[in-house]
Coordinates of C-alpha atoms and ligand atoms in Angstrom, one line a residue:
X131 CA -7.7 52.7 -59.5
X132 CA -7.8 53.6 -55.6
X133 CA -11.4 52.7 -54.4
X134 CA -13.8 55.0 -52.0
X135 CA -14.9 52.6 -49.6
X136 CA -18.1 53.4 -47.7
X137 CA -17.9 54.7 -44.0
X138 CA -16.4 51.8 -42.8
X139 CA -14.8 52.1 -39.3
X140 CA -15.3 48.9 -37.3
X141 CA -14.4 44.6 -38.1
X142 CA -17.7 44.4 -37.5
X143 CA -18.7 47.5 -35.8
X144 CA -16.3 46.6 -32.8
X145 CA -17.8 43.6 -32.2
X146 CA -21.3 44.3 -31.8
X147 CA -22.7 41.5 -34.2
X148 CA -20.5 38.9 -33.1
X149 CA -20.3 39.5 -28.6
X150 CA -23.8 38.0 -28.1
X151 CA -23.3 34.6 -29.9
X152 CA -24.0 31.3 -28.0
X153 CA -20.6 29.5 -27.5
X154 CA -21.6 25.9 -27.6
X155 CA -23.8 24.3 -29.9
X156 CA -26.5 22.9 -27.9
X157 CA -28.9 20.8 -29.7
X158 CA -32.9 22.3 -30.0
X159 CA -35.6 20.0 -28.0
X160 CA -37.4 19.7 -31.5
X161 CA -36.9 18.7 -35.4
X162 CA -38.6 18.3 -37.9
X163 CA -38.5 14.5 -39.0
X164 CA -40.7 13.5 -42.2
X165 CA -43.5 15.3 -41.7
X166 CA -43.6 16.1 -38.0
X167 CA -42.3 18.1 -35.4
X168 CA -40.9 15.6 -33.0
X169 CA -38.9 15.6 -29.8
X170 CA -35.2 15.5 -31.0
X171 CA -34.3 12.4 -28.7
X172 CA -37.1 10.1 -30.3
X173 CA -35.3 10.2 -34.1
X174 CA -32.9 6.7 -34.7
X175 CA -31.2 5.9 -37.6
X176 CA -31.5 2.3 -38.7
X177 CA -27.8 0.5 -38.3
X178 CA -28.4 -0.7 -41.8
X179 CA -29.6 2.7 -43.3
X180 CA -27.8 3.3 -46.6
X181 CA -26.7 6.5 -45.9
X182 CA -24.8 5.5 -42.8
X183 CA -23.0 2.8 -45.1
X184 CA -22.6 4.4 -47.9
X185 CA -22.6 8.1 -47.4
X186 CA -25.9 8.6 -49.5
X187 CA -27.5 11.6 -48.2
X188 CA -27.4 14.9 -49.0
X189 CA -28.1 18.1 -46.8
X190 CA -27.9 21.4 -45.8
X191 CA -26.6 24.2 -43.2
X192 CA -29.3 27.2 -43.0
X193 CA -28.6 30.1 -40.3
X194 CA -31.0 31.8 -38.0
X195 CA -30.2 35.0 -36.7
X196 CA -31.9 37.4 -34.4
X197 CA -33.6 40.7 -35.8
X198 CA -35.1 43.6 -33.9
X199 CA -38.0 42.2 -35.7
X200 CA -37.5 38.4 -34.3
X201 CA -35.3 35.5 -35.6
X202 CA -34.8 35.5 -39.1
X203 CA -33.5 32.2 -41.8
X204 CA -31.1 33.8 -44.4
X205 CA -31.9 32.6 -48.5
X206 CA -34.5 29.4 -47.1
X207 CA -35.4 29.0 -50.5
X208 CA -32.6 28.4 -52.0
X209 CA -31.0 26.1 -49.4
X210 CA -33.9 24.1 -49.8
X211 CA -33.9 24.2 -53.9
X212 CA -30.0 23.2 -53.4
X213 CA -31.0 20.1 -51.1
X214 CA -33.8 19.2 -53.8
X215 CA -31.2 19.4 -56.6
X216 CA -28.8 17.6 -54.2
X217 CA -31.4 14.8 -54.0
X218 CA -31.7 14.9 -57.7
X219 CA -28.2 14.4 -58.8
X220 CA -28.2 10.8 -56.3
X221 CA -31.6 10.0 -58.1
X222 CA -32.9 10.0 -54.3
X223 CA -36.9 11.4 -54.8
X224 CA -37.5 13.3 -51.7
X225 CA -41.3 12.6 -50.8
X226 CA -41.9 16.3 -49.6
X227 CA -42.0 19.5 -51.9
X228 CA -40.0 22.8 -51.9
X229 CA -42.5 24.6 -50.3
X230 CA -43.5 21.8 -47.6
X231 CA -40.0 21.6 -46.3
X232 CA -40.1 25.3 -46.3
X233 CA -43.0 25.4 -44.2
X234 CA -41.1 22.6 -41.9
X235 CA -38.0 25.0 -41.8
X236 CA -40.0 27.8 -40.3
X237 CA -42.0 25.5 -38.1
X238 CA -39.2 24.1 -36.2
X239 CA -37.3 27.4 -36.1
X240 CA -40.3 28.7 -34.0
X241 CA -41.0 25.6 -32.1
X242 CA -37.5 25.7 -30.5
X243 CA -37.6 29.8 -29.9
X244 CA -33.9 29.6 -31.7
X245 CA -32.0 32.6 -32.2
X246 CA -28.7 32.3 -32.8
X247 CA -28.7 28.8 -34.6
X248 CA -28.3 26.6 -37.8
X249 CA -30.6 24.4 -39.0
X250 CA -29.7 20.8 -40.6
X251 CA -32.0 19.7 -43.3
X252 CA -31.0 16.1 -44.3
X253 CA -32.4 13.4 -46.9
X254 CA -30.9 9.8 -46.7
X255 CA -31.0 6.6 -48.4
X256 CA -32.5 4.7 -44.9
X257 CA -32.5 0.7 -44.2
X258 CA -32.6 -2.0 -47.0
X259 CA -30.6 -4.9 -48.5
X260 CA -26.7 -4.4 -49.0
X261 CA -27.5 -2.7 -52.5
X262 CA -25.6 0.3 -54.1
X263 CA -28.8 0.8 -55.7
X264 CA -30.0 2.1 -53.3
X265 CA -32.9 4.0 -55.0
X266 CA -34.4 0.5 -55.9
X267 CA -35.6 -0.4 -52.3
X268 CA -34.3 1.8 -50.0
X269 CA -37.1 4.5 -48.3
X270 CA -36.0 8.3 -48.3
X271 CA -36.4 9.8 -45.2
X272 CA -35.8 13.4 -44.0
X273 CA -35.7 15.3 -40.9
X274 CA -34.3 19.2 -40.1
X275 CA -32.3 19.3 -37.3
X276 CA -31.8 22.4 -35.3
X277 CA -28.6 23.5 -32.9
X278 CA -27.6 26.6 -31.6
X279 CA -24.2 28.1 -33.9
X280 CA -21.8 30.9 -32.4
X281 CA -19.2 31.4 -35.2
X282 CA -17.9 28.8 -36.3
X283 CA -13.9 28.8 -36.8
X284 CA -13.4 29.6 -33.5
X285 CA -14.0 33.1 -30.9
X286 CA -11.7 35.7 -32.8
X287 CA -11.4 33.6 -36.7
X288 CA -14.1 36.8 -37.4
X289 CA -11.9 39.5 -36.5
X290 CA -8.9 38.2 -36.3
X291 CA -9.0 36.0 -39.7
X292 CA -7.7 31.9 -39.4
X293 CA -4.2 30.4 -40.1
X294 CA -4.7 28.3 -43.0
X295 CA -2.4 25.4 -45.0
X296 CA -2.9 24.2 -48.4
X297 CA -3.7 20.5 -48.1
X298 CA -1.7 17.6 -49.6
X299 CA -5.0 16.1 -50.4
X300 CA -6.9 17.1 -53.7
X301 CA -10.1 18.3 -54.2
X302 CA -12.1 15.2 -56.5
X303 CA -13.0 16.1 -59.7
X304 CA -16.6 17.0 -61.0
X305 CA -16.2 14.2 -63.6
X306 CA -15.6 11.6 -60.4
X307 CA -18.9 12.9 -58.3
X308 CA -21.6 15.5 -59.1
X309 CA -19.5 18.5 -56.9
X310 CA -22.2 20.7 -56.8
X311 CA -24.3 18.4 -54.6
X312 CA -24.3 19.2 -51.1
X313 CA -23.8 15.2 -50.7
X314 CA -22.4 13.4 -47.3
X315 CA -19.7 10.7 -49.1
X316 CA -18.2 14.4 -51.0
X317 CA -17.5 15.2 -47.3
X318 CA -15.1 12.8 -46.8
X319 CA -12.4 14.8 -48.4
X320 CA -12.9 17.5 -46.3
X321 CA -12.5 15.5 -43.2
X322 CA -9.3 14.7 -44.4
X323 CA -8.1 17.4 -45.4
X324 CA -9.2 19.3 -42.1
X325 CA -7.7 16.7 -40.0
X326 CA -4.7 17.4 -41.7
X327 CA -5.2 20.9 -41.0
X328 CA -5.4 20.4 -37.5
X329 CA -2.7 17.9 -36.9
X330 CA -0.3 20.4 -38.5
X331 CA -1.8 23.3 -35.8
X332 CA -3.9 25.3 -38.6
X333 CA -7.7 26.5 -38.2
X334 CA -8.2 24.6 -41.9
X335 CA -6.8 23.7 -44.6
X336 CA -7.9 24.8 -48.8
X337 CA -8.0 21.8 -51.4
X338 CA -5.9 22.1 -54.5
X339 CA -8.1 20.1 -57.9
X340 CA -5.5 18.2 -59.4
X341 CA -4.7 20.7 -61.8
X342 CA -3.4 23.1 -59.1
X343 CA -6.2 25.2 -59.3
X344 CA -7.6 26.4 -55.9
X345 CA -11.3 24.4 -55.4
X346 CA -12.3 25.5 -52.5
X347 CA -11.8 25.5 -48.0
X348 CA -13.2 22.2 -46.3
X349 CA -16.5 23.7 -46.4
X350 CA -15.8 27.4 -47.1
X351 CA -15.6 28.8 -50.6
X352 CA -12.6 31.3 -51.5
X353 CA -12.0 35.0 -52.3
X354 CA -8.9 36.7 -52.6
X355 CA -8.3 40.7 -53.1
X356 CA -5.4 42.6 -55.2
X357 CA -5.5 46.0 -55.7
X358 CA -9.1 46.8 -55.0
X359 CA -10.5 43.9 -57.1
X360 CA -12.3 41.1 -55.8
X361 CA -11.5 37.4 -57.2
X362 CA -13.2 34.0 -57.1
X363 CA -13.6 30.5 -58.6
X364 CA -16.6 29.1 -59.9
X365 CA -18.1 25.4 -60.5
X366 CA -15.7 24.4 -63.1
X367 CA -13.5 24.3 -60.5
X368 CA -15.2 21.7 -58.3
X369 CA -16.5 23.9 -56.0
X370 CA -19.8 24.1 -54.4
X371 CA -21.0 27.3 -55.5
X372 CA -22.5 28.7 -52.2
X373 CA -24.9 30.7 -51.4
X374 CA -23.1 33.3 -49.0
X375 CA -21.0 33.6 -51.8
X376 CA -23.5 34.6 -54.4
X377 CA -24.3 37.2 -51.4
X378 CA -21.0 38.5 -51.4
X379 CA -21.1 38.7 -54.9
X380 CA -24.0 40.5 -55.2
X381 CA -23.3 42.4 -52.1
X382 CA -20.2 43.5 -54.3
X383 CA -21.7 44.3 -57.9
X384 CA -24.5 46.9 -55.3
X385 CA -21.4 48.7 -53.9
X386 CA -19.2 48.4 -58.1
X387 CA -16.0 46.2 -56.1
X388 CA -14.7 44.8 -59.9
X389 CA -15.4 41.4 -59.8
X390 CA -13.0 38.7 -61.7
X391 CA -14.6 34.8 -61.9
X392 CA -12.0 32.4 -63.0
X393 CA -9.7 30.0 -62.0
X394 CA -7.1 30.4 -59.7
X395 CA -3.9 29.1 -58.3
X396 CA -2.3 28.8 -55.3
X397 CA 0.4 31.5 -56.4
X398 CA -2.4 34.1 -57.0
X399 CA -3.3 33.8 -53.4
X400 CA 0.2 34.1 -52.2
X401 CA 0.7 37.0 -54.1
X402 CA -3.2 38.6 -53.0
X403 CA -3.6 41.6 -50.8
X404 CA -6.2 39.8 -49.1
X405 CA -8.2 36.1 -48.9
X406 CA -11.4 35.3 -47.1
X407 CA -13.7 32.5 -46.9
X408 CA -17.2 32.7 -46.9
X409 CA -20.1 29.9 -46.0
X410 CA -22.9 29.3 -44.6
X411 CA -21.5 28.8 -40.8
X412 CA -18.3 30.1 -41.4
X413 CA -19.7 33.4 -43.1
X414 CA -17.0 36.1 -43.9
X415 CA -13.8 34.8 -41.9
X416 CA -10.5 36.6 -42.3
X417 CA -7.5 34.3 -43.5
X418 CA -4.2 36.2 -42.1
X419 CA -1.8 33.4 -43.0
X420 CA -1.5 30.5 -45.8
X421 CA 1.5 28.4 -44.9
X422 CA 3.2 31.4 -43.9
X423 CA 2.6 34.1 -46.1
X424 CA 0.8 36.9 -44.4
X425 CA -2.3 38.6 -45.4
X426 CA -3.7 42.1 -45.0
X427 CA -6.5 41.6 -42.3
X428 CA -8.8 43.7 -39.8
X429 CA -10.0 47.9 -40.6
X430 CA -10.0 48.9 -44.3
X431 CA -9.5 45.7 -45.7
X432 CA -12.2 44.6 -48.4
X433 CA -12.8 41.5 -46.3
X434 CA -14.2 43.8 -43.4
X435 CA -16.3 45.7 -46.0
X436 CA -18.1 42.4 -46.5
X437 CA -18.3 40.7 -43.7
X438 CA -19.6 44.2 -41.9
X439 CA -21.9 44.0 -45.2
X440 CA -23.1 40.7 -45.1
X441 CA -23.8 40.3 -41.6
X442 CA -25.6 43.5 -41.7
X443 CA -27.9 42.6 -44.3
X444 CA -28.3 38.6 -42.8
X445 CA -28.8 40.4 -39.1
X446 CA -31.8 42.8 -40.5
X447 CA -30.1 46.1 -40.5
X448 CA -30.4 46.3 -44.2
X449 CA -33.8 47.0 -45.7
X450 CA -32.2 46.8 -49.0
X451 CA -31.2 43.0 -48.3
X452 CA -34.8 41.9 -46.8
X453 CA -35.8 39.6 -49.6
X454 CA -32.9 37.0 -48.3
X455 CA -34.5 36.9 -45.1
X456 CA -37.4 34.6 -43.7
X457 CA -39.4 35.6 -40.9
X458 CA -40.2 33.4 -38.3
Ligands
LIG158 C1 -17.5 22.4 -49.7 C2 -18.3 23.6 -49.5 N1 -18.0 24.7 -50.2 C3 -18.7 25.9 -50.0 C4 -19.6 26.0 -49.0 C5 -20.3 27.3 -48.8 O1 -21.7 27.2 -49.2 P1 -22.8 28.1 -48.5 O2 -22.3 29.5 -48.6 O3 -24.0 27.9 -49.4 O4 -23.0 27.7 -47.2 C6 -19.9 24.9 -48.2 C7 -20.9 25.0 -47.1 O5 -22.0 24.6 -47.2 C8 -19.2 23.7 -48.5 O6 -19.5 22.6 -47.7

């Protein structure tokens, strides 16, 4: 069934939502750090902390973007319900409440006048005994952390879409660690596997589970297109069901784009009209190869239709879309 795509004329209209990002990713003067805005340069992290040991902490990656209407932070809530949940799954009991780290999101969003940024809630397991218990003794601390972000795979990854391999390292099962945590140690896979990526001269790399199911990108989740219908996996596939993708997904189900959940393999995406990642910093990129096979990429493609659609709606241009966005 051929599909009547909306007015759709620009990847994303010629540019304009992507010309005016920062290119670095300067750090903001302020963050937030358990229970007060504090100059960034004053926070230290005990050497013995548990977190730095053991990878015990568990965050998050929240965007700010500008509005006509001022800066804006796209689904707070439910980054921080994710962090809380996080938290939850490491027994770690974070001493502030959803709504009080809300409050601390929007504070130090202000505070630092950021615009085009990403914000870096993070809980740890800090200093104590050498202990993996570490929810015995160890105090949880937490801070948000604020930086400008441009996009993030690079100046033309949105347009032009990202070179990708599959890696030769697996994605760990959710029977070996709780994969829908947002934890630090899960993150050491993905360091591998993009360092892979990079020594082999790709922008990044997807993880096979060890099924040969697709999981997901290093930190991106996946979507692929075949004649007009939109695919992706979900949790039983290891993933971290993100939030941009839920976005997509709803974006998707507004505009009737058939939507297939299930598990998929590495030949469905070589045999895909089209495959996209999205994330929270990396949020609708392109991919235009996968260890040499060549996807559809750029006007008329349904990864255009989102991305023009998502960073619409995160960017304040549609009204339908305002309940994802905080004021600041
Ligand atoms: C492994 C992994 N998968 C998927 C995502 C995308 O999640 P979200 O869209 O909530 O940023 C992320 C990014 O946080 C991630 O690290």
């Amino acid at each position: 069934m051929a599909l009547e795509w909306p007015n759709f004329d620009g990847v994303p209209e010629d540019d304009s939502l992507t010309s005016s990002r920062p290119r670095g990713q300067k750090l903001a003067r302020f963050l937030w750090w358990d229970g007060e805005i504090r100059e960034s340069d004053e926070l230290s992290v005990h050497y013995y902390a548990n977190a730095l040991h053991y990878g015990t902490a568990v965050f998050e990656g929240i965007r700010v973007y500008p509005t006509r209407r001022g800066a804006v932070l796209v689904r707070l809530r439910e980054h921080i319900e994710r962090l809380l949940s996080s938290a939850r799954l490491y027994g770690m009991k974070v001493p502030f409440s959803a709504d009080e780290l809300t409050r601390a999101a929007i504070e130090v969003t202000r505070r630092n006048g950021t615009q085009n940024g990403y914000l870096r809630p993070l809980a740890y397991f800090a200093e104590g005994p050498i202990d993996l218990r570490p929810k015995k003794e160890c105090q949880v601390r937490a801070f948000i952390a604020v930086r400008e972000l441009g996009t993030f795979l690079g100046e033309d990854a949105l347009r032009n879409g990202v070179r990708i391999m599959i890696s030769s390292w697996r994605k760990f099962h959710h029977t070996m660690l709780p994969t829908m945590a947002k934890a630090s140690g899960h993150y050491a896979n993905s360091v591998l596997a993009a360092h892979e990526a990079l020594d082999h001269g790709f922008d990044d790399a997807i993880l096979l589970n060890q099924d040969g199911t697709v999981a997901s990108a290093t930190g991106q989740n996946v979507f692929f297109a075949k004649a007009g219908m939109l695919f992706t996996n979900d949790e039983t596939s290891s993933i971290v069901p993100g939030i941009t993708r839920d976005c997509i997904l709803d974006l998707a189900r507004e505009h009737q784009v058939p939507i297939t959940i299930r598990a998929f393999t590495r030949e469905d995406l070589m045999r895909a009209d089209e495959v996209f990642f999205t994330g929270t910093a990396a949020e609708v990129t392109p991919v235009r190869e996968l260890d040499g096979t060549v996807f559809k990429t750029g006007k008329k493609t349904l990864g255009a239709f989102f991305q023009r659609a998502y960073l619409r709606a995160v960017t304040g241009k549609d009204e339908s879309r305002a309940a994802w966005l905080t004021r600041i």
